[in-house]
Amino acid sequence: MDFYWEDYLSVYMFAALAFGLFSGFPVAFVVGGIGLAFGFIGAAVDYFSLIEFYNILPRIWGGAAANPVLVAVPCFIFMGTMLERSGVANDLLDILEILLRRVPGGLALSVTVMGTIMAATTGIIGASVVMMTLMALPTMLRQRYQKELATGTLAASATLGILIPPSIMLVIMADLLAISVGNLFLGAILPGLLLSGLYFAYILAVSALKPHWAPSLSDDVGPDTHAGMALMLLKGFVPPVFLITLVLGSIFAGWATPTEAAGVGGFGSLVLAVVNRKLTWSVVKDVCERTALTSGMIFFIFMGATAFSYVFRSLGGEDIIVEFIEHLGFEAWGLLFVLMGTIFILGFFFDWIEITLIVLPVFTPIVELMDFGSHVEGRDVIYWFAILVAVNLQTSFLTPPFGFALFYLKGVAPNSVKIQNIYRGIIPFVALQVMGLVAVIIWPQITLWLPSIVLD
Amino acid sequence: MRSLLQVANQLERFPQMFGKVGAWLILPLIFIIMFDVVTRKFTVVQQAIMNSPLYVILSPTKLQEMEWHLHAALFLLALGYAYTVNAHVRVDLMREKMSDRGQAWVELMGIVFLMIPYILVVLYYGWTFFYQAWESNEASDAMTGLSHRWVIKSFVLIGLFLALLAGISTLLRQVVFLFGPEELRPEVKMNMLTSAEAEHLPKIADDDEGNDIAKLEGHYDDSEIVRGG
């Protein structure tokens, strides 16, 4: 077989991409710039026609702009940011602490529950880690929590946001994989609860065995009377739970599409801010601007990735990957591990935004070919795969030495918290993540059961 | 060199202004969705609207198209704004080990060889994209949809142009930083920082134990989200 270097342009393209990304220049420009550059290189050796560039903008347009599904993204970002800025998130943590003050490890447990409930809200790893750390870490350190336990709990609970619906990562994944957002949300609920349940059990066990790692709050914290307690419960607990129920409920009840539910959630967060008397001009302005910044960031990568994957495909990149995979001769299971391993390693360096937008389109044709016999059948494979990717990515974000949820945590934490504390603290949680991942692989019903009963 | 810095500051103002104004579009977006969902639930209201002259502007098709129009305008206007405040994600692994000069070189090369060519190429093809919509007076495929599709399509051009301005502004800053006189360097504010320590992120101060309220370094404006005792 003759070797023509031009045949492998798409391979060089990925190599150039890796090089460009590691330079630290913004991902959006690297992806788009390299995509177009290889279009020109391809055109110079007659492997690409410049006229094809005319196809790119309509694709960007149809994929990112004129796409009703993705309207959910800015709305969910708005909702999350508003819940944070209006103090709703903070009130929730307060009440959880008081409720759990007599339980060993109460504060850490509060963080887990809070992560599970508020997971809904931002879905951008960096932002949620920063938000949770700011809210809980000072209190935990003041309580003389062991630094390892405190930071491990924080990082794990904050990253749950990409998995537990309504997560914007799931919205974008569903859009790219051409599956239903509502069903994917349903499929993610039990795996998400499973993980937070595992954290909960671990923290409970550790704090019972080593009480000095997680000193309890004194009993005199919080209101003395039952009425005061009830009022606090009402104030802290009801609003966020109501909002999340409203958003998910309206999707599952069929009142609203996921996009519309996101808008309803955004509206709900405004109402809660009014109730909390935090809705000032400066808060609204700040929330709007942060929402715009995050949307701009995500969709600029979306635009670049569209250009990149168009050129990549046109240069025959997809064929090379499929050929390579066939050449490996793996069966479905072997393939699944190869894909999962790749995503796990990518998760060390990249946020889910880059991974889903650049890598998922490349993997999709392979996933559609996989046959797991009676273990998972037909369309279910894609839903199951999407959830596996989500849990896998979350694990990857937590795994030292690169896990970048850990970098964000370190970035916000006081200097007395060393990166070694964070690394040591996260290890048990990574083990729990792996348990959760293995469980979802062995028992796909964890993902598929809820959608199947709701749809019947 | 000082004048270059002033030009950079002037250029940056446009993407920031448009981005900040565009950011407000999220509010009408949310209200329109809410209106659409609620009127659909209460068919009486919907019937009333359908039988009234309001139908011309409030038909569900129009509202739903308006939703993605607003979404598109929102993020397109924010593209450049996000770059001026270093909100675009970077892979920090190598970057945080580089010197300030190294980072400035990467930024300079990236802008010249990747960002500006990319934006210019997309703008070039985007012009045709916009012009076709303008010339054919493209409207929605749906009978009752929105007309004048060129309006929203022009936002692609506006958004990318603003991003180009943000890119040029940052480029000028790198030039001043790398080749300008030493005394100007502190004034070059394009964040020689990793994303994890970017300007908009706060940091919990040390020796917080014993304090009632954690002190924050940096200019994070809301101390209320930091938990007191």
XYZ file of C-alpha atoms in Angstrom:
685
model
C 0.000 0.000 0.000
C 1.383 3.358 -0.958
C 1.602 6.077 1.600
C 0.348 9.499 0.675
C 0.806 12.061 3.400
C -2.205 13.957 2.080
C -4.443 11.061 3.100
C -3.639 11.727 6.709
C -4.349 15.448 6.803
C -7.113 14.858 9.308
C -4.672 13.127 11.627
C -2.255 16.065 11.484
C -5.241 18.248 12.140
C -5.839 16.610 15.504
C -2.148 16.803 16.325
C -2.137 20.520 15.510
C -5.246 20.950 17.613
C -3.607 19.314 20.631
C -0.532 21.506 20.214
C -2.623 24.648 19.858
C -4.827 23.877 22.840
C -1.893 23.272 25.159
C -0.415 26.642 24.239
C -3.062 28.158 26.493
C -4.658 30.298 23.796
C -8.477 30.344 24.086
C -9.980 27.056 22.911
C -12.576 28.672 20.653
C -9.998 30.406 18.464
C -7.628 27.441 18.366
C -10.350 25.057 17.219
C -11.792 27.399 14.610
C -8.434 28.690 13.384
C -6.957 25.223 12.938
C -10.136 23.987 11.263
C -9.979 26.700 8.618
C -6.196 26.499 8.235
C -6.474 22.832 7.319
C -9.230 23.726 4.895
C -6.698 25.902 3.078
C -3.967 23.265 3.307
C -6.418 20.686 1.992
C -7.363 23.017 -0.846
C -3.690 23.464 -1.753
C -3.308 19.712 -2.289
C -6.745 19.310 -3.882
C -8.264 17.390 -0.996
C -10.676 20.133 -0.130
C -12.522 22.705 -2.157
C -12.659 26.240 -0.831
C -16.218 26.458 -2.052
C -17.079 24.124 0.816
C -16.379 26.980 3.201
C -19.764 28.303 2.126
C -21.324 25.333 3.922
C -19.756 26.151 7.250
C -21.693 29.238 8.203
C -25.129 27.747 7.537
C -24.054 24.855 9.758
C -22.943 27.145 12.531
C -26.202 28.994 12.083
C -28.385 25.894 12.195
C -26.373 24.271 14.977
C -25.822 27.131 17.390
C -28.210 29.957 16.555
C -31.400 28.757 14.858
C -31.621 25.817 17.225
C -34.576 25.892 19.617
C -33.062 23.205 21.884
C -30.004 25.264 22.784
C -32.077 28.256 23.866
C -32.176 26.275 27.131
C -28.481 26.960 27.701
C -28.574 30.708 28.493
C -31.792 30.232 30.458
C -30.300 27.584 32.735
C -27.155 29.650 33.199
C -29.316 32.609 34.167
C -31.279 30.474 36.607
C -28.154 29.146 38.297
C -26.432 32.484 38.544
C -29.571 34.134 39.861
C -30.056 31.460 42.549
C -26.507 32.059 43.670
C -26.615 35.850 43.639
C -30.016 36.107 45.269
C -28.832 34.175 48.300
C -31.157 31.223 47.709
C -28.225 28.826 47.524
C -26.768 30.253 50.698
C -30.024 29.965 52.642
C -30.255 26.352 51.588
C -26.805 25.560 52.951
C -27.671 27.340 56.217
C -30.777 25.322 56.818
C -29.095 22.051 55.877
C -26.324 22.709 58.376
C -28.790 23.308 61.148
C -30.901 20.313 60.252
C -27.885 18.039 60.215
C -26.038 19.588 63.159
C -26.374 16.503 65.367
C -25.409 14.047 62.655
C -21.717 13.188 62.443
C -20.177 15.068 59.545
C -23.266 17.247 59.293
C -21.546 20.059 57.490
C -20.023 17.784 54.856
C -23.359 16.056 54.398
C -25.009 19.452 53.940
C -22.558 20.206 51.174
C -23.424 16.937 49.449
C -27.170 17.529 49.673
C -26.683 21.092 48.535
C -24.576 19.885 45.601
C -27.323 17.455 44.654
C -30.064 20.046 44.746
C -28.155 22.954 43.310
C -26.443 20.716 40.789
C -29.168 21.936 38.617
C -27.819 25.310 38.465
C -24.629 26.234 36.746
C -23.177 23.179 35.129
C -19.948 24.967 34.296
C -17.379 23.088 36.356
C -15.170 26.033 37.209
C -18.102 28.209 38.241
C -19.815 25.629 40.431
C -16.613 24.600 42.196
C -15.833 28.239 42.909
C -19.349 28.957 44.131
C -19.540 25.955 46.458
C -16.045 26.499 47.822
C -16.728 30.136 48.616
C -19.922 29.259 50.401
C -18.812 26.289 52.425
C -15.047 26.081 52.794
C -14.554 28.996 55.238
C -17.171 27.527 57.583
C -15.723 24.046 57.296
C -12.234 25.257 58.120
C -13.515 27.301 61.034
C -15.208 24.158 62.344
C -11.755 22.534 62.154
C -12.803 19.996 59.583
C -9.997 17.875 58.257
C -8.865 19.696 55.108
C -8.871 16.517 53.053
C -12.439 15.626 53.898
C -13.629 19.191 53.387
C -12.064 19.699 49.974
C -12.888 16.206 48.727
C -16.542 16.661 49.607
C -16.631 20.067 47.961
C -15.016 19.034 44.701
C -17.117 15.901 44.313
C -20.416 17.580 45.198
C -19.791 20.596 43.005
C -19.055 18.529 39.905
C -22.297 16.556 40.278
C -23.820 19.479 38.397
C -22.824 18.166 35.003
C -24.742 14.949 35.613
C -27.827 15.796 37.632
C -30.519 17.422 35.499
C -31.237 20.040 34.458
C -27.640 20.147 33.328
C -26.611 22.156 30.306
C -24.064 19.517 29.394
C -26.879 16.998 28.954
C -28.796 19.512 26.815
C -25.828 19.923 24.482
C -25.082 16.192 24.422
C -28.670 15.352 23.548
C -28.577 17.909 20.771
C -25.352 16.516 19.296
C -26.449 12.891 19.613
C -29.908 13.690 18.201
C -31.748 12.236 21.179
C -34.468 13.634 23.420
C -33.335 16.034 26.127
C -36.239 15.051 28.389
C -35.387 11.349 28.213
C -31.725 12.001 28.824
C -32.639 14.092 31.879
C -34.758 11.227 33.162
C -31.965 8.768 32.522
C -29.490 10.875 34.486
C -31.557 11.179 37.655
C -30.893 7.763 39.215
C -27.166 7.643 38.375
C -26.846 11.125 39.869
C -28.695 10.132 43.028
C -26.651 6.955 43.219
C -23.431 8.963 43.265
C -24.630 11.470 45.816
C -25.913 8.541 47.906
C -22.453 6.999 47.806
C -20.856 10.272 48.931
C -23.422 10.536 51.699
C -22.754 7.023 52.975
C -18.996 7.541 52.858
C -19.084 10.843 54.761
C -21.423 9.382 57.353
C -19.159 6.373 57.872
C -15.934 8.382 58.037
C -17.318 10.960 60.434
C -18.664 8.253 62.711
C -15.294 6.487 62.765
C -13.140 9.604 63.006
C -15.200 12.286 64.748
C -12.219 14.656 64.968
C -12.162 14.866 61.160
C -15.625 16.340 61.143
C -16.477 18.170 64.383
C -20.199 18.813 64.836
C -21.700 22.251 65.140
C -22.671 23.175 68.645
C -26.325 22.740 69.472
C -26.925 26.386 70.134
C -26.592 27.280 66.475
C -29.891 28.052 64.851
C -33.268 29.063 66.180
C -34.408 27.684 69.565
C -38.117 27.483 68.987
C -39.977 25.058 66.809
C -41.653 27.938 65.062
C -38.317 29.529 64.290
C -37.089 26.226 62.979
C -40.124 25.746 60.781
C -39.780 29.245 59.405
C -36.149 28.636 58.569
C -36.985 25.342 56.883
C -39.621 27.078 54.866
C -37.295 29.864 53.890
C -34.243 27.803 53.023
C -35.537 24.543 51.718
C -38.737 25.203 49.891
C -37.641 27.732 47.248
C -34.881 25.758 45.510
C -36.697 22.441 45.784
C -39.833 24.062 44.430
C -37.922 25.530 41.526
C -36.158 22.315 40.530
C -39.421 20.387 40.817
C -41.093 22.999 38.669
C -38.447 22.745 35.968
C -38.162 18.964 35.857
C -41.859 18.432 36.540
C -42.993 20.618 33.684
C -40.770 18.650 31.305
C -41.898 15.243 32.477
C -45.545 16.236 32.697
C -45.345 17.358 29.109
C -46.338 20.969 29.799
C -43.136 22.394 28.455
C -40.241 21.356 26.276
C -36.877 21.301 28.052
C -36.122 24.665 26.458
C -39.287 26.176 27.786
C -38.710 24.600 31.178
C -35.370 26.392 31.252
C -37.173 29.667 30.612
C -39.693 28.849 33.334
C -36.770 28.100 35.655
C -35.196 31.428 34.819
C -38.459 33.178 35.586
C -38.794 31.202 38.809
C -35.327 32.277 39.925
C -36.356 35.899 39.394
C -39.451 35.367 41.511
C -37.389 33.755 44.274
C -35.007 36.706 44.180
C -37.965 39.049 44.648
C -39.219 36.979 47.580
C -35.736 37.071 49.108
C -35.694 40.856 48.614
C -32.428 40.582 46.722
C -33.650 41.692 43.331
C -31.785 44.934 42.924
C -30.720 46.606 39.725
C -27.079 45.696 40.269
C -27.892 42.025 40.904
C -29.946 41.758 37.716
C -27.283 43.541 35.708
C -24.555 41.321 37.087
C -26.519 38.101 36.487
C -27.379 39.147 32.918
C -23.770 39.998 32.138
C -22.407 36.781 33.572
C -25.008 34.834 31.625
C -23.966 36.578 28.425
C -20.277 35.913 29.085
C -20.820 32.216 29.695
C -23.089 31.865 26.648
C -20.610 33.728 24.493
C -17.836 31.457 25.717
C -19.751 28.237 25.055
C -21.089 29.242 21.671
C -17.807 30.598 20.365
C -16.382 27.128 20.958
C -19.501 25.715 19.322
C -18.809 27.845 16.240
C -15.142 26.889 16.085
C -15.909 23.206 16.634
C -18.455 23.273 13.805
C -15.831 24.602 11.393
C -13.284 22.114 12.683
C -15.460 19.037 12.416
C -16.741 20.046 8.983
C -13.205 20.240 7.569
C -12.152 17.159 9.527
C -14.955 15.120 7.998
C -14.376 16.534 4.551
C -10.726 15.508 4.723
C -11.780 11.957 5.464
C -11.091 12.028 9.194
C -14.175 10.076 10.102
C -13.290 7.259 7.694
C -9.818 7.050 9.165
C -11.216 6.700 12.657
C -13.767 4.081 11.674
C -11.093 2.174 9.726
C -8.733 2.391 12.663
C -11.384 1.087 15.022
C -12.227 -1.785 12.682
C -8.536 -2.496 12.344
C -8.300 -2.857 16.109
C -10.907 -5.567 15.813
C -12.517 -4.926 19.178
C -15.994 -6.035 19.981
C -18.543 -3.627 21.383
C -17.254 -4.009 24.951
C -13.638 -3.497 24.031
C -14.616 -0.440 22.032
C -16.609 0.969 24.895
C -13.550 0.769 27.123
C -11.376 2.392 24.475
C -13.835 5.280 24.093
C -14.311 5.664 27.827
C -10.569 5.561 28.414
C -10.033 8.234 25.783
C -12.686 10.476 27.288
C -11.289 9.925 30.762
C -7.839 11.060 29.665
C -9.225 14.010 27.713
C -11.082 15.047 30.859
C -7.742 15.691 32.551
C -7.104 18.592 30.225
C -10.382 19.808 28.842
C -13.733 20.904 30.157
C -16.842 19.053 29.043
C -17.558 21.867 26.604
C -14.582 21.045 24.404
C -14.960 17.304 24.839
C -18.627 17.125 23.921
C -18.363 19.595 21.077
C -15.173 18.302 19.448
C -14.925 14.646 20.380
C -18.509 13.480 20.684
C -19.339 14.105 16.995
C -16.306 11.988 16.089
C -17.401 9.167 18.390
C -21.079 9.176 17.482
C -20.790 7.046 14.307
C -18.851 4.434 16.281
C -21.375 4.364 19.084
C -24.173 3.861 16.628
C -22.423 0.752 15.299
C -21.922 -0.839 18.706
C -23.964 -3.893 19.515
C -24.317 -5.000 23.107
C -26.749 -7.812 22.411
C -29.451 -8.018 25.015
C -27.467 -6.042 27.609
C -28.589 -2.752 26.103
C -30.681 -2.670 22.974
C -31.315 -0.337 20.079
C -31.657 3.385 20.763
C -31.086 2.781 24.460
C -27.383 2.342 23.736
C -27.033 6.055 22.951
C -28.752 7.175 26.151
C -26.709 4.746 28.197
C -23.524 5.858 26.454
C -24.313 9.525 27.104
C -24.776 8.883 30.823
C -21.584 6.842 30.969
C -19.734 9.725 29.330
C -21.195 12.131 31.885
C -20.178 10.032 34.925
C -16.821 9.306 33.344
C -16.127 12.985 32.736
C -17.055 13.898 36.262
C -14.632 11.271 37.542
C -11.951 12.559 35.248
C -12.393 16.137 36.495
C -11.739 14.865 40.023
C -8.769 12.622 39.362
C -5.342 13.908 40.442
C -2.898 15.102 39.318
C -4.690 16.897 36.489
C -8.363 16.897 37.530
C -9.187 20.458 36.912
C -12.049 20.800 39.374
C -9.175 20.500 41.842
C -7.299 23.418 40.287
C -10.308 25.658 40.605
C -10.729 24.605 44.212
C -7.083 25.362 44.883
C -7.459 28.676 43.079
C -10.133 29.883 45.502
C -9.008 28.117 48.684
C -6.813 29.895 51.248
C -3.097 29.250 51.008
C -3.188 27.070 54.123
C -4.962 24.437 52.024
C -2.213 22.724 50.055
C -2.709 20.969 46.763
C -1.540 17.787 48.534
C -4.494 18.071 50.961
C -6.814 18.335 48.001
C -5.233 15.375 46.199
C -5.395 13.147 49.265
C -8.942 14.193 50.023
C -10.332 13.427 46.613
C -9.044 9.844 46.329
C -11.908 8.167 48.235
C -14.387 10.115 46.123
C -12.711 9.023 42.913
C -13.072 5.451 44.159
C -16.787 6.081 44.757
C -17.092 7.534 41.262
C -15.525 4.444 39.753
C -17.970 2.307 41.725
C -20.842 4.352 40.354
C -19.502 4.121 36.812
C -19.054 0.354 37.040
C -22.558 0.013 38.487
C -24.099 1.895 35.562
C -22.091 -0.241 33.110
C -23.160 -3.511 34.736
C -26.754 -2.458 35.372
C -27.863 -0.206 32.497
C -31.324 -0.245 34.096
C -30.074 2.427 36.514
C -30.223 4.737 33.519
C -32.949 3.169 31.421
C -35.541 2.226 34.012
C -36.863 5.705 34.822
C -37.381 6.808 31.204
C -39.065 3.482 30.433
C -41.671 3.769 33.200
C -42.366 7.444 32.630
C -42.824 6.969 28.915
C -45.239 4.054 29.297
C 3.548 53.108 22.555
C 1.303 54.923 25.003
C -0.947 55.912 22.146
C -1.147 52.251 21.067
C -2.382 51.437 24.541
C -4.970 54.192 24.274
C -6.139 52.839 20.922
C -6.428 49.401 22.528
C -8.577 50.836 25.299
C -10.807 52.614 22.807
C -11.242 49.527 20.632
C -12.168 47.443 23.628
C -15.016 49.727 24.533
C -17.168 48.679 21.585
C -17.378 44.931 22.258
C -17.890 45.668 25.940
C -20.657 48.136 25.303
C -22.515 45.907 22.847
C -21.968 42.831 24.993
C -23.318 44.500 28.106
C -26.351 45.873 26.312
C -26.954 42.529 24.584
C -26.783 40.761 27.947
C -30.188 42.214 28.826
C -31.802 40.197 26.023
C -31.972 37.227 28.389
C -34.846 38.953 30.201
C -37.218 39.300 27.214
C -36.200 35.762 26.251
C -37.348 34.409 29.611
C -40.536 36.479 29.604
C -41.489 35.353 26.109
C -41.012 31.699 27.016
C -43.074 32.202 30.160
C -45.827 33.949 28.219
C -45.883 31.196 25.602
C -46.050 28.381 28.157
C -48.715 30.041 30.273
C -51.004 30.996 27.403
C -50.749 27.481 26.025
C -51.930 26.083 29.362
C -54.839 28.466 29.492
C -56.500 27.879 26.169
C -59.048 30.596 26.886
C -56.304 33.195 26.804
C -54.827 31.674 23.704
C -58.209 31.678 21.947
C -58.719 35.285 22.897
C -55.346 36.227 21.451
C -55.954 34.264 18.280
C -59.205 36.076 17.678
C -57.748 39.481 18.354
C -55.525 41.724 16.248
C -52.723 40.865 18.676
C -52.373 37.547 16.886
C -50.250 39.271 14.269
C -47.470 39.756 16.783
C -48.240 37.111 19.408
C -48.743 33.908 17.441
C -46.978 30.937 19.066
C -44.831 30.423 15.956
C -43.628 34.000 16.124
C -42.931 33.765 19.838
C -40.970 30.560 19.468
C -38.912 31.965 16.631
C -38.355 35.093 18.659
C -36.883 32.892 21.412
C -34.001 31.654 19.306
C -33.589 35.058 17.681
C -32.945 36.518 21.110
C -30.677 33.650 22.082
C -28.625 34.121 18.909
C -28.309 37.880 19.360
C -27.382 37.385 23.014
C -24.450 35.092 22.461
C -23.242 36.700 19.226
C -23.014 40.107 20.889
C -21.102 38.572 23.801
C -18.343 36.917 21.736
C -15.989 39.888 21.788
C -17.011 41.070 25.244
C -16.033 37.690 26.670
C -12.548 37.972 25.203
C -11.981 41.420 26.716
C -12.556 40.030 30.224
C -10.681 36.773 29.601
C -13.839 34.675 29.902
C -12.996 32.338 27.015
C -11.797 28.982 28.311
C -8.133 28.141 28.015
C -6.185 24.991 28.765
C -4.014 26.197 31.606
C -1.736 23.259 32.145
C 1.331 24.619 30.317
C 0.289 28.215 30.455
C 0.685 28.580 34.193
C 4.309 27.457 33.907
C 5.122 30.087 31.297
C 6.637 33.471 32.052
C 4.568 36.588 31.436
C 6.547 37.211 28.260
C 5.934 33.655 27.107
C 2.212 34.049 27.642
C 2.207 37.342 25.806
C 4.001 35.715 22.868
C 1.459 32.889 22.761
C -1.361 35.411 22.825
C 0.261 37.476 20.074
C 0.904 34.501 17.789
C -2.528 33.052 18.502
C -4.290 36.275 17.610
C -2.251 36.804 14.428
C -2.279 33.249 13.107
C -5.481 31.723 14.459
C -8.029 34.189 15.749
C -7.897 37.009 13.195
C -7.670 34.737 10.115
C -10.521 32.610 11.463
C -12.757 35.599 12.072
C -11.891 37.180 8.708
C -12.662 33.986 6.794
C -15.973 33.470 8.573
C -16.831 37.154 8.056
C -16.038 36.836 4.345
C -18.353 33.859 3.872
C -20.777 35.292 6.362
C -21.251 38.314 4.159
C -22.692 36.092 1.409
C -24.804 34.330 3.998
C -26.235 37.642 5.129
C -26.481 39.149 1.643
C -28.536 36.255 0.283
C -31.009 36.641 3.127
C -31.170 40.374 2.496
C -31.562 40.132 -1.243
C -34.212 37.418 -1.267
C -35.896 39.083 1.695
C -35.780 35.688 3.391
C -38.510 34.961 5.894
C -39.394 32.058 8.131
C -40.408 28.794 6.458
C -43.522 28.843 8.568
C -46.462 30.825 7.210
C -46.997 32.683 10.453
C -43.300 32.988 11.312
C -41.137 36.064 11.518
C -40.090 37.889 8.379
C -36.882 39.868 7.751
C -34.525 37.022 8.543
C -31.612 39.241 7.453
C -31.920 41.250 10.637
C -30.938 38.383 12.885
C -28.423 37.073 10.369
C -26.667 40.433 10.431
C -25.866 39.754 14.078
C -23.388 37.095 12.936
C -21.454 39.828 11.158
C -21.811 42.315 13.997
C -20.807 39.761 16.628
C -17.756 38.574 14.734
C -16.737 42.133 13.936
C -16.882 42.989 17.640
C -14.781 39.907 18.383
C -12.297 41.134 15.781
C -12.076 44.486 17.570
C -11.508 42.693 20.871
C -8.783 40.644 19.202
C -7.030 43.699 17.748
C -7.249 45.487 21.072
C -5.636 42.550 22.877
C -3.043 42.247 20.129
C -1.988 45.880 20.605
C -1.610 45.257 24.318
C 0.693 42.312 23.734
C 2.767 44.460 21.375
C 3.111 47.156 24.030
C 3.965 44.560 26.646
C 6.591 42.817 24.548
C 8.195 45.693 22.697
C 7.176 48.798 24.610
C 9.063 50.606 27.344
C 9.292 48.931 30.720
C 7.261 51.556 32.558
C 4.178 50.837 30.469
C 4.108 47.129 31.264
C 2.129 47.375 34.506
C -0.586 49.156 32.573
C -1.058 46.301 30.143
C -3.971 44.729 31.824
C -4.826 41.840 29.502
C -4.804 39.287 32.162
C -1.513 37.519 32.413
C -3.381 34.989 34.467
C -4.667 31.471 34.163
C -8.428 31.033 33.954
C -8.515 29.575 37.440
C -7.108 32.811 38.815
C -8.802 35.109 36.336
C -9.683 38.576 37.467
C -13.320 37.874 38.139
C -12.534 35.061 40.584
C -12.120 35.811 44.279
C -9.894 34.074 46.781
C -10.564 33.155 50.383
C -7.917 34.807 52.530
C -5.724 32.899 54.946
C -6.214 32.995 58.696
C -9.876 33.079 58.210
C -10.403 30.884 61.248
C -11.721 32.972 64.095
C -12.956 35.693 61.814
C -16.657 35.991 61.476
C -16.630 36.910 57.861
C -14.036 35.643 55.469
C -12.090 38.418 53.897
C -11.842 38.287 50.181
C -8.961 39.468 48.161
C -9.645 40.769 44.699
C -12.658 42.734 43.712
C -15.433 40.225 44.050
C -18.206 42.543 44.955
C -20.579 40.418 46.961
C -19.287 39.565 50.365
C -22.752 38.298 51.173
C -22.180 34.976 49.465
C -19.303 34.300 51.798
C -20.685 32.659 54.844
C -20.473 34.404 58.169
C -20.635 32.443 61.441
